[in-house]
């Protein structure tokens, strides 16, 4: 059996089969590897964008514009939201405005590494068309698209982390951080004052004698009023509290203002941060694919 297996005929047969299988695997990999798949997508771009660098840049620019629509909508929605600005500061708004600024970096990078040459065209002698050196373009794509990805993932992740932390502090640890502790202290101060002024709270607290002098922090008192009226809640850290600035009948039973605020802040953070992180991951994936694309 061993002599038969070692014969030249069997070895040649095995080598032939091995080469055949290797060729089949190589052809399959060439058809599904990232650069080939991206080539199929790019080669089917509208208005022959893959054949003209100007049109390719226009396509990338239109994609960038599409990715900035949602951050700009979030900016317009939350720029006047006093709760987002009070608890999260200006960071979410800056992140929304950052996206339109950094997302155009791939176009800028391609322009910097662009060179012109004369294309052979018998009908239009001296016709100028733009082309981008492949090696340089691949580096530009990887660097500039990577910068966009890092900025978006970092900015969106920061908003998600900050909003989740604030929401947790409001819902689970209310009064333990300086901001919520100051609001809770002011609420307790006004609650005691209101009980002495009107035990059944039939008279608005603002009409109680000495209300202005009892308020320790006017800004916080006004904020408490805004929160109560907007979220139809009562108390701040305390559950089942009586409202200060509106009728009890308008309050949903058990609706605590800190809990309502925490849910609002969490929703705002997710609305802003999550789509921006997705944009960053998409740019990272496309940048890695373009870095392997040989037809830039």
PDB file of C-alpha atoms in Angstrom:
ATOM      1  CA  UNK A   1       0.000   0.000   0.000  1.00  0.00           C
ATOM      2  CA  UNK A   2       2.833   2.421   0.881  1.00  0.00           C
ATOM      3  CA  UNK A   3       4.653   1.733  -2.370  1.00  0.00           C
ATOM      4  CA  UNK A   4       1.461   2.310  -4.305  1.00  0.00           C
ATOM      5  CA  UNK A   5       0.790   5.633  -2.515  1.00  0.00           C
ATOM      6  CA  UNK A   6       4.332   6.845  -3.177  1.00  0.00           C
ATOM      7  CA  UNK A   7       4.054   6.271  -6.868  1.00  0.00           C
ATOM      8  CA  UNK A   8       4.524   9.240  -9.219  1.00  0.00           C
ATOM      9  CA  UNK A   9       0.990   8.860 -10.524  1.00  0.00           C
ATOM     10  CA  UNK A  10      -0.628   9.398  -7.141  1.00  0.00           C
ATOM     11  CA  UNK A  11       1.655  12.316  -6.235  1.00  0.00           C
ATOM     12  CA  UNK A  12       0.919  14.038  -9.533  1.00  0.00           C
ATOM     13  CA  UNK A  13      -2.792  13.512  -9.045  1.00  0.00           C
ATOM     14  CA  UNK A  14      -2.698  14.961  -5.511  1.00  0.00           C
ATOM     15  CA  UNK A  15      -0.631  17.975  -6.656  1.00  0.00           C
ATOM     16  CA  UNK A  16      -3.051  18.654  -9.491  1.00  0.00           C
ATOM     17  CA  UNK A  17      -6.036  18.518  -7.170  1.00  0.00           C
ATOM     18  CA  UNK A  18      -4.292  20.769  -4.652  1.00  0.00           C
ATOM     19  CA  UNK A  19      -3.545  23.403  -7.305  1.00  0.00           C
ATOM     20  CA  UNK A  20      -7.102  23.207  -8.615  1.00  0.00           C
ATOM     21  CA  UNK A  21      -8.590  23.736  -5.145  1.00  0.00           C
ATOM     22  CA  UNK A  22      -6.162  26.582  -4.450  1.00  0.00           C
ATOM     23  CA  UNK A  23      -7.143  28.338  -7.689  1.00  0.00           C
ATOM     24  CA  UNK A  24     -10.848  27.944  -6.890  1.00  0.00           C
ATOM     25  CA  UNK A  25     -10.354  29.387  -3.400  1.00  0.00           C
ATOM     26  CA  UNK A  26      -8.280  32.266  -4.766  1.00  0.00           C
ATOM     27  CA  UNK A  27     -10.911  33.120  -7.377  1.00  0.00           C
ATOM     28  CA  UNK A  28     -13.611  33.040  -4.694  1.00  0.00           C
ATOM     29  CA  UNK A  29     -11.586  35.319  -2.403  1.00  0.00           C
ATOM     30  CA  UNK A  30     -10.887  37.737  -5.249  1.00  0.00           C
ATOM     31  CA  UNK A  31     -14.626  37.997  -5.864  1.00  0.00           C
ATOM     32  CA  UNK A  32     -15.571  38.706  -2.248  1.00  0.00           C
ATOM     33  CA  UNK A  33     -12.575  40.542  -0.789  1.00  0.00           C
ATOM     34  CA  UNK A  34     -13.331  44.104   0.370  1.00  0.00           C
ATOM     35  CA  UNK A  35     -11.554  45.936  -2.450  1.00  0.00           C
ATOM     36  CA  UNK A  36     -13.414  43.938  -5.087  1.00  0.00           C
ATOM     37  CA  UNK A  37     -16.771  44.417  -3.391  1.00  0.00           C
ATOM     38  CA  UNK A  38     -16.074  48.127  -3.037  1.00  0.00           C
ATOM     39  CA  UNK A  39     -15.014  48.229  -6.675  1.00  0.00           C
ATOM     40  CA  UNK A  40     -18.399  46.852  -7.687  1.00  0.00           C
ATOM     41  CA  UNK A  41     -20.128  49.539  -5.617  1.00  0.00           C
ATOM     42  CA  UNK A  42     -17.934  52.392  -6.797  1.00  0.00           C
ATOM     43  CA  UNK A  43     -18.076  51.333 -10.433  1.00  0.00           C
ATOM     44  CA  UNK A  44     -21.851  51.542 -10.252  1.00  0.00           C
ATOM     45  CA  UNK A  45     -21.992  55.029  -8.771  1.00  0.00           C
ATOM     46  CA  UNK A  46     -24.352  57.450 -10.515  1.00  0.00           C
ATOM     47  CA  UNK A  47     -23.158  59.747 -13.314  1.00  0.00           C
ATOM     48  CA  UNK A  48     -19.903  57.775 -13.779  1.00  0.00           C
ATOM     49  CA  UNK A  49     -18.406  59.139 -10.580  1.00  0.00           C
ATOM     50  CA  UNK A  50     -15.725  56.452 -10.594  1.00  0.00           C
ATOM     51  CA  UNK A  51     -14.303  57.768 -13.875  1.00  0.00           C
ATOM     52  CA  UNK A  52     -13.942  61.398 -12.865  1.00  0.00           C
ATOM     53  CA  UNK A  53     -12.427  62.611  -9.607  1.00  0.00           C
ATOM     54  CA  UNK A  54     -14.614  65.713  -9.586  1.00  0.00           C
ATOM     55  CA  UNK A  55     -17.757  63.627  -9.762  1.00  0.00           C
ATOM     56  CA  UNK A  56     -16.353  61.237  -7.180  1.00  0.00           C
ATOM     57  CA  UNK A  57     -15.776  64.166  -4.830  1.00  0.00           C
ATOM     58  CA  UNK A  58     -19.301  65.375  -5.523  1.00  0.00           C
ATOM     59  CA  UNK A  59     -20.639  61.953  -4.548  1.00  0.00           C
ATOM     60  CA  UNK A  60     -18.597  61.956  -1.328  1.00  0.00           C
ATOM     61  CA  UNK A  61     -19.795  65.515  -0.642  1.00  0.00           C
ATOM     62  CA  UNK A  62     -23.456  64.538  -1.092  1.00  0.00           C
ATOM     63  CA  UNK A  63     -22.961  61.602   1.283  1.00  0.00           C
ATOM     64  CA  UNK A  64     -21.409  64.005   3.808  1.00  0.00           C
ATOM     65  CA  UNK A  65     -24.338  66.410   3.482  1.00  0.00           C
ATOM     66  CA  UNK A  66     -26.781  63.551   4.066  1.00  0.00           C
ATOM     67  CA  UNK A  67     -24.880  62.560   7.231  1.00  0.00           C
ATOM     68  CA  UNK A  68     -25.062  66.110   8.631  1.00  0.00           C
ATOM     69  CA  UNK A  69     -28.835  66.474   8.357  1.00  0.00           C
ATOM     70  CA  UNK A  70     -29.681  64.703  11.617  1.00  0.00           C
ATOM     71  CA  UNK A  71     -27.015  66.459  13.765  1.00  0.00           C
ATOM     72  CA  UNK A  72     -28.235  69.832  12.480  1.00  0.00           C
ATOM     73  CA  UNK A  73     -31.840  68.869  13.270  1.00  0.00           C
ATOM     74  CA  UNK A  74     -30.749  67.894  16.796  1.00  0.00           C
ATOM     75  CA  UNK A  75     -28.969  71.224  17.166  1.00  0.00           C
ATOM     76  CA  UNK A  76     -32.104  73.142  16.179  1.00  0.00           C
ATOM     77  CA  UNK A  77     -34.282  71.032  18.482  1.00  0.00           C
ATOM     78  CA  UNK A  78     -32.077  71.155  21.585  1.00  0.00           C
ATOM     79  CA  UNK A  79     -30.433  74.585  21.336  1.00  0.00           C
ATOM     80  CA  UNK A  80     -33.383  76.108  23.228  1.00  0.00           C
ATOM     81  CA  UNK A  81     -33.907  73.137  25.562  1.00  0.00           C
ATOM     82  CA  UNK A  82     -33.098  74.560  28.989  1.00  0.00           C
ATOM     83  CA  UNK A  83     -32.916  71.089  30.567  1.00  0.00           C
ATOM     84  CA  UNK A  84     -30.285  69.765  28.161  1.00  0.00           C
ATOM     85  CA  UNK A  85     -28.229  72.922  28.535  1.00  0.00           C
ATOM     86  CA  UNK A  86     -28.639  72.981  32.321  1.00  0.00           C
ATOM     87  CA  UNK A  87     -27.524  69.369  32.882  1.00  0.00           C
ATOM     88  CA  UNK A  88     -25.255  68.658  29.910  1.00  0.00           C
ATOM     89  CA  UNK A  89     -23.946  72.138  29.145  1.00  0.00           C
ATOM     90  CA  UNK A  90     -22.986  73.149  25.621  1.00  0.00           C
ATOM     91  CA  UNK A  91     -21.140  69.928  24.731  1.00  0.00           C
ATOM     92  CA  UNK A  92     -24.057  68.236  22.883  1.00  0.00           C
ATOM     93  CA  UNK A  93     -24.598  71.364  20.778  1.00  0.00           C
ATOM     94  CA  UNK A  94     -20.890  71.637  19.982  1.00  0.00           C
ATOM     95  CA  UNK A  95     -20.846  67.973  18.937  1.00  0.00           C
ATOM     96  CA  UNK A  96     -23.811  68.562  16.614  1.00  0.00           C
ATOM     97  CA  UNK A  97     -21.995  71.473  14.976  1.00  0.00           C
ATOM     98  CA  UNK A  98     -18.711  69.557  14.856  1.00  0.00           C
ATOM     99  CA  UNK A  99     -20.111  66.921  12.498  1.00  0.00           C
ATOM    100  CA  UNK A 100     -20.702  69.263   9.511  1.00  0.00           C
ATOM    101  CA  UNK A 101     -17.213  70.703  10.009  1.00  0.00           C
ATOM    102  CA  UNK A 102     -15.176  67.492  10.176  1.00  0.00           C
ATOM    103  CA  UNK A 103     -17.243  65.409   7.785  1.00  0.00           C
ATOM    104  CA  UNK A 104     -15.943  67.392   4.805  1.00  0.00           C
ATOM    105  CA  UNK A 105     -12.335  66.430   5.599  1.00  0.00           C
ATOM    106  CA  UNK A 106     -12.272  63.584   3.014  1.00  0.00           C
ATOM    107  CA  UNK A 107     -13.083  66.080   0.260  1.00  0.00           C
ATOM    108  CA  UNK A 108     -10.407  68.440   1.504  1.00  0.00           C
ATOM    109  CA  UNK A 109      -7.884  65.624   1.640  1.00  0.00           C
ATOM    110  CA  UNK A 110      -8.634  64.428  -1.865  1.00  0.00           C
ATOM    111  CA  UNK A 111      -8.287  67.982  -3.158  1.00  0.00           C
ATOM    112  CA  UNK A 112      -4.889  68.404  -1.513  1.00  0.00           C
ATOM    113  CA  UNK A 113      -3.534  65.250  -3.158  1.00  0.00           C
ATOM    114  CA  UNK A 114      -5.075  65.897  -6.527  1.00  0.00           C
ATOM    115  CA  UNK A 115      -2.952  66.301  -9.674  1.00  0.00           C
ATOM    116  CA  UNK A 116      -3.987  67.185 -13.204  1.00  0.00           C
ATOM    117  CA  UNK A 117      -2.870  65.655 -16.444  1.00  0.00           C
ATOM    118  CA  UNK A 118      -3.889  65.857 -20.093  1.00  0.00           C
ATOM    119  CA  UNK A 119      -6.148  63.070 -21.250  1.00  0.00           C
ATOM    120  CA  UNK A 120      -5.816  61.754 -24.758  1.00  0.00           C
ATOM    121  CA  UNK A 121      -8.935  62.912 -26.564  1.00  0.00           C
ATOM    122  CA  UNK A 122      -8.887  63.383 -30.296  1.00  0.00           C
ATOM    123  CA  UNK A 123     -12.097  65.415 -30.338  1.00  0.00           C
ATOM    124  CA  UNK A 124     -10.956  67.753 -27.547  1.00  0.00           C
ATOM    125  CA  UNK A 125      -7.187  68.318 -27.842  1.00  0.00           C
ATOM    126  CA  UNK A 126      -5.603  69.431 -24.615  1.00  0.00           C
ATOM    127  CA  UNK A 127      -8.652  68.413 -22.606  1.00  0.00           C
ATOM    128  CA  UNK A 128      -7.843  68.593 -18.894  1.00  0.00           C
ATOM    129  CA  UNK A 129      -9.180  66.045 -16.493  1.00  0.00           C
ATOM    130  CA  UNK A 130      -8.368  65.402 -12.872  1.00  0.00           C
ATOM    131  CA  UNK A 131      -6.972  62.202 -11.509  1.00  0.00           C
ATOM    132  CA  UNK A 132      -5.735  61.280  -8.064  1.00  0.00           C
ATOM    133  CA  UNK A 133      -2.618  59.255  -7.510  1.00  0.00           C
ATOM    134  CA  UNK A 134      -3.736  55.879  -6.184  1.00  0.00           C
ATOM    135  CA  UNK A 135      -1.166  55.450  -3.417  1.00  0.00           C
ATOM    136  CA  UNK A 136      -1.624  59.009  -2.170  1.00  0.00           C
ATOM    137  CA  UNK A 137      -5.407  58.777  -2.381  1.00  0.00           C
ATOM    138  CA  UNK A 138      -5.440  55.574  -0.328  1.00  0.00           C
ATOM    139  CA  UNK A 139      -3.397  57.244   2.412  1.00  0.00           C
ATOM    140  CA  UNK A 140      -5.598  60.328   2.316  1.00  0.00           C
ATOM    141  CA  UNK A 141      -8.745  58.251   2.573  1.00  0.00           C
ATOM    142  CA  UNK A 142      -7.392  56.299   5.516  1.00  0.00           C
ATOM    143  CA  UNK A 143      -6.167  59.412   7.358  1.00  0.00           C
ATOM    144  CA  UNK A 144      -8.975  61.862   6.688  1.00  0.00           C
ATOM    145  CA  UNK A 145     -11.848  59.390   6.868  1.00  0.00           C
ATOM    146  CA  UNK A 146     -10.230  58.027  10.009  1.00  0.00           C
ATOM    147  CA  UNK A 147     -10.173  61.533  11.501  1.00  0.00           C
ATOM    148  CA  UNK A 148     -13.878  61.909  10.756  1.00  0.00           C
ATOM    149  CA  UNK A 149     -14.561  58.526  12.367  1.00  0.00           C
ATOM    150  CA  UNK A 150     -12.538  59.347  15.502  1.00  0.00           C
ATOM    151  CA  UNK A 151     -14.195  62.766  15.877  1.00  0.00           C
ATOM    152  CA  UNK A 152     -17.723  61.408  15.434  1.00  0.00           C
ATOM    153  CA  UNK A 153     -17.242  58.314  17.583  1.00  0.00           C
ATOM    154  CA  UNK A 154     -15.491  60.354  20.277  1.00  0.00           C
ATOM    155  CA  UNK A 155     -18.017  63.203  20.256  1.00  0.00           C
ATOM    156  CA  UNK A 156     -21.074  60.964  20.094  1.00  0.00           C
ATOM    157  CA  UNK A 157     -19.653  58.651  22.735  1.00  0.00           C
ATOM    158  CA  UNK A 158     -18.974  61.619  25.033  1.00  0.00           C
ATOM    159  CA  UNK A 159     -22.592  62.793  24.749  1.00  0.00           C
ATOM    160  CA  UNK A 160     -23.884  59.253  25.387  1.00  0.00           C
ATOM    161  CA  UNK A 161     -21.640  58.829  28.435  1.00  0.00           C
ATOM    162  CA  UNK A 162     -22.461  62.247  29.871  1.00  0.00           C
ATOM    163  CA  UNK A 163     -26.224  61.893  29.398  1.00  0.00           C
ATOM    164  CA  UNK A 164     -26.231  58.367  30.860  1.00  0.00           C
ATOM    165  CA  UNK A 165     -24.276  59.552  33.902  1.00  0.00           C
ATOM    166  CA  UNK A 166     -26.585  62.527  34.500  1.00  0.00           C
ATOM    167  CA  UNK A 167     -29.677  60.371  34.005  1.00  0.00           C
ATOM    168  CA  UNK A 168     -28.409  57.786  36.499  1.00  0.00           C
ATOM    169  CA  UNK A 169     -27.639  60.482  39.061  1.00  0.00           C
ATOM    170  CA  UNK A 170     -31.124  61.943  38.712  1.00  0.00           C
ATOM    171  CA  UNK A 171     -33.067  58.683  38.751  1.00  0.00           C
ATOM    172  CA  UNK A 172     -31.051  56.545  41.170  1.00  0.00           C
ATOM    173  CA  UNK A 173     -28.791  58.908  43.110  1.00  0.00           C
ATOM    174  CA  UNK A 174     -30.792  62.113  43.288  1.00  0.00           C
ATOM    175  CA  UNK A 175     -29.319  64.631  45.736  1.00  0.00           C
ATOM    176  CA  UNK A 176     -25.882  63.038  45.867  1.00  0.00           C
ATOM    177  CA  UNK A 177     -24.257  65.238  43.236  1.00  0.00           C
ATOM    178  CA  UNK A 178     -23.827  69.025  43.757  1.00  0.00           C
ATOM    179  CA  UNK A 179     -26.304  70.060  41.065  1.00  0.00           C
ATOM    180  CA  UNK A 180     -29.254  67.923  42.151  1.00  0.00           C
ATOM    181  CA  UNK A 181     -28.407  68.536  45.820  1.00  0.00           C
ATOM    182  CA  UNK A 182     -28.711  72.304  45.324  1.00  0.00           C
ATOM    183  CA  UNK A 183     -32.074  71.901  43.586  1.00  0.00           C
ATOM    184  CA  UNK A 184     -33.352  69.510  46.274  1.00  0.00           C
ATOM    185  CA  UNK A 185     -32.275  71.923  49.000  1.00  0.00           C
ATOM    186  CA  UNK A 186     -34.152  74.783  47.331  1.00  0.00           C
ATOM    187  CA  UNK A 187     -37.234  72.586  46.846  1.00  0.00           C
ATOM    188  CA  UNK A 188     -37.303  71.579  50.528  1.00  0.00           C
ATOM    189  CA  UNK A 189     -36.895  75.213  51.533  1.00  0.00           C
ATOM    190  CA  UNK A 190     -39.877  76.279  49.394  1.00  0.00           C
ATOM    191  CA  UNK A 191     -41.935  73.233  50.395  1.00  0.00           C
ATOM    192  CA  UNK A 192     -41.635  74.088  54.115  1.00  0.00           C
ATOM    193  CA  UNK A 193     -42.440  77.711  53.386  1.00  0.00           C
ATOM    194  CA  UNK A 194     -45.518  76.742  51.340  1.00  0.00           C
ATOM    195  CA  UNK A 195     -46.834  74.466  54.099  1.00  0.00           C
ATOM    196  CA  UNK A 196     -46.702  77.365  56.562  1.00  0.00           C
ATOM    197  CA  UNK A 197     -48.297  79.768  54.097  1.00  0.00           C
ATOM    198  CA  UNK A 198     -51.097  77.524  52.834  1.00  0.00           C
ATOM    199  CA  UNK A 199     -51.384  74.048  54.294  1.00  0.00           C
ATOM    200  CA  UNK A 200     -53.940  72.961  51.689  1.00  0.00           C
ATOM    201  CA  UNK A 201     -52.049  74.872  48.994  1.00  0.00           C
ATOM    202  CA  UNK A 202     -55.098  76.652  47.684  1.00  0.00           C
ATOM    203  CA  UNK A 203     -53.125  79.867  47.168  1.00  0.00           C
ATOM    204  CA  UNK A 204     -50.249  80.089  44.652  1.00  0.00           C
ATOM    205  CA  UNK A 205     -46.883  80.057  46.372  1.00  0.00           C
ATOM    206  CA  UNK A 206     -45.816  83.205  44.549  1.00  0.00           C
ATOM    207  CA  UNK A 207     -48.628  85.135  46.321  1.00  0.00           C
ATOM    208  CA  UNK A 208     -47.502  84.078  49.776  1.00  0.00           C
ATOM    209  CA  UNK A 209     -46.123  86.993  51.830  1.00  0.00           C
ATOM    210  CA  UNK A 210     -42.343  86.896  51.983  1.00  0.00           C
ATOM    211  CA  UNK A 211     -41.941  84.520  49.030  1.00  0.00           C
ATOM    212  CA  UNK A 212     -39.285  86.636  47.330  1.00  0.00           C
ATOM    213  CA  UNK A 213     -37.220  86.881  50.478  1.00  0.00           C
ATOM    214  CA  UNK A 214     -37.547  83.155  51.203  1.00  0.00           C
ATOM    215  CA  UNK A 215     -36.092  82.140  47.857  1.00  0.00           C
ATOM    216  CA  UNK A 216     -32.396  81.380  48.287  1.00  0.00           C
ATOM    217  CA  UNK A 217     -31.547  80.994  44.599  1.00  0.00           C
ATOM    218  CA  UNK A 218     -33.917  82.702  42.177  1.00  0.00           C
ATOM    219  CA  UNK A 219     -32.558  80.842  39.136  1.00  0.00           C
ATOM    220  CA  UNK A 220     -33.123  77.428  40.743  1.00  0.00           C
ATOM    221  CA  UNK A 221     -36.617  78.416  41.915  1.00  0.00           C
ATOM    222  CA  UNK A 222     -37.531  79.479  38.385  1.00  0.00           C
ATOM    223  CA  UNK A 223     -36.068  76.246  37.035  1.00  0.00           C
ATOM    224  CA  UNK A 224     -38.152  74.185  39.475  1.00  0.00           C
ATOM    225  CA  UNK A 225     -41.249  75.988  38.222  1.00  0.00           C
ATOM    226  CA  UNK A 226     -40.343  75.271  34.602  1.00  0.00           C
ATOM    227  CA  UNK A 227     -39.766  71.578  35.367  1.00  0.00           C
ATOM    228  CA  UNK A 228     -43.068  71.182  37.204  1.00  0.00           C
ATOM    229  CA  UNK A 229     -45.079  72.876  34.477  1.00  0.00           C
ATOM    230  CA  UNK A 230     -43.371  71.116  31.559  1.00  0.00           C
ATOM    231  CA  UNK A 231     -43.307  67.549  32.932  1.00  0.00           C
ATOM    232  CA  UNK A 232     -46.423  67.711  35.165  1.00  0.00           C
ATOM    233  CA  UNK A 233     -44.438  66.394  38.114  1.00  0.00           C
ATOM    234  CA  UNK A 234     -44.058  67.209  41.806  1.00  0.00           C
ATOM    235  CA  UNK A 235     -41.124  67.278  44.174  1.00  0.00           C
ATOM    236  CA  UNK A 236     -37.594  66.754  42.994  1.00  0.00           C
ATOM    237  CA  UNK A 237     -35.846  63.902  44.756  1.00  0.00           C
ATOM    238  CA  UNK A 238     -38.845  63.096  46.953  1.00  0.00           C
ATOM    239  CA  UNK A 239     -41.596  60.776  45.706  1.00  0.00           C
ATOM    240  CA  UNK A 240     -45.297  61.531  46.231  1.00  0.00           C
ATOM    241  CA  UNK A 241     -44.620  65.163  47.036  1.00  0.00           C
ATOM    242  CA  UNK A 242     -47.030  68.042  46.647  1.00  0.00           C
ATOM    243  CA  UNK A 243     -46.477  70.459  43.749  1.00  0.00           C
ATOM    244  CA  UNK A 244     -45.235  73.981  44.381  1.00  0.00           C
ATOM    245  CA  UNK A 245     -46.313  75.845  41.301  1.00  0.00           C
ATOM    246  CA  UNK A 246     -49.438  74.110  39.948  1.00  0.00           C
ATOM    247  CA  UNK A 247     -52.573  72.307  41.132  1.00  0.00           C
ATOM    248  CA  UNK A 248     -52.325  68.768  42.482  1.00  0.00           C
ATOM    249  CA  UNK A 249     -55.016  67.633  40.061  1.00  0.00           C
ATOM    250  CA  UNK A 250     -52.722  68.364  37.120  1.00  0.00           C
ATOM    251  CA  UNK A 251     -49.981  66.100  38.434  1.00  0.00           C
ATOM    252  CA  UNK A 252     -49.721  62.448  37.501  1.00  0.00           C
ATOM    253  CA  UNK A 253     -49.635  60.409  40.742  1.00  0.00           C
ATOM    254  CA  UNK A 254     -46.090  59.526  41.750  1.00  0.00           C
ATOM    255  CA  UNK A 255     -44.498  61.587  38.996  1.00  0.00           C
ATOM    256  CA  UNK A 256     -41.208  62.760  40.507  1.00  0.00           C
ATOM    257  CA  UNK A 257     -39.467  65.593  38.673  1.00  0.00           C
ATOM    258  CA  UNK A 258     -35.968  64.087  38.936  1.00  0.00           C
ATOM    259  CA  UNK A 259     -37.189  60.876  37.303  1.00  0.00           C
ATOM    260  CA  UNK A 260     -38.907  62.755  34.484  1.00  0.00           C
ATOM    261  CA  UNK A 261     -35.802  64.853  33.943  1.00  0.00           C
ATOM    262  CA  UNK A 262     -33.562  61.787  33.905  1.00  0.00           C
ATOM    263  CA  UNK A 263     -35.673  60.178  31.186  1.00  0.00           C
ATOM    264  CA  UNK A 264     -35.628  63.395  29.163  1.00  0.00           C
ATOM    265  CA  UNK A 265     -31.847  63.780  29.429  1.00  0.00           C
ATOM    266  CA  UNK A 266     -31.262  60.122  28.508  1.00  0.00           C
ATOM    267  CA  UNK A 267     -33.508  60.425  25.442  1.00  0.00           C
ATOM    268  CA  UNK A 268     -31.774  63.627  24.342  1.00  0.00           C
ATOM    269  CA  UNK A 269     -28.328  62.071  24.736  1.00  0.00           C
ATOM    270  CA  UNK A 270     -29.302  59.013  22.717  1.00  0.00           C
ATOM    271  CA  UNK A 271     -30.950  61.127  20.002  1.00  0.00           C
ATOM    272  CA  UNK A 272     -27.773  63.168  19.602  1.00  0.00           C
ATOM    273  CA  UNK A 273     -24.965  60.753  20.401  1.00  0.00           C
ATOM    274  CA  UNK A 274     -26.072  57.427  18.941  1.00  0.00           C
ATOM    275  CA  UNK A 275     -26.595  58.551  15.299  1.00  0.00           C
ATOM    276  CA  UNK A 276     -23.272  60.427  15.373  1.00  0.00           C
ATOM    277  CA  UNK A 277     -21.469  57.308  16.609  1.00  0.00           C
ATOM    278  CA  UNK A 278     -23.111  55.324  13.793  1.00  0.00           C
ATOM    279  CA  UNK A 279     -21.912  57.929  11.272  1.00  0.00           C
ATOM    280  CA  UNK A 280     -18.387  57.627  12.679  1.00  0.00           C
ATOM    281  CA  UNK A 281     -18.389  53.835  12.464  1.00  0.00           C
ATOM    282  CA  UNK A 282     -19.730  54.015   8.899  1.00  0.00           C
ATOM    283  CA  UNK A 283     -16.978  56.413   7.864  1.00  0.00           C
ATOM    284  CA  UNK A 284     -14.388  54.176   9.494  1.00  0.00           C
ATOM    285  CA  UNK A 285     -15.626  51.106   7.596  1.00  0.00           C
ATOM    286  CA  UNK A 286     -15.846  52.951   4.272  1.00  0.00           C
ATOM    287  CA  UNK A 287     -12.422  54.498   4.852  1.00  0.00           C
ATOM    288  CA  UNK A 288     -10.871  51.079   5.447  1.00  0.00           C
ATOM    289  CA  UNK A 289     -12.535  49.755   2.300  1.00  0.00           C
ATOM    290  CA  UNK A 290     -11.379  52.707   0.210  1.00  0.00           C
ATOM    291  CA  UNK A 291      -7.848  52.264   1.563  1.00  0.00           C
ATOM    292  CA  UNK A 292      -7.766  48.864  -0.180  1.00  0.00           C
ATOM    293  CA  UNK A 293      -9.438  50.098  -3.376  1.00  0.00           C
ATOM    294  CA  UNK A 294      -6.906  50.096  -6.206  1.00  0.00           C
ATOM    295  CA  UNK A 295      -8.841  52.239  -8.655  1.00  0.00           C
ATOM    296  CA  UNK A 296      -8.758  55.598  -6.863  1.00  0.00           C
TER     297      UNK A 296
END
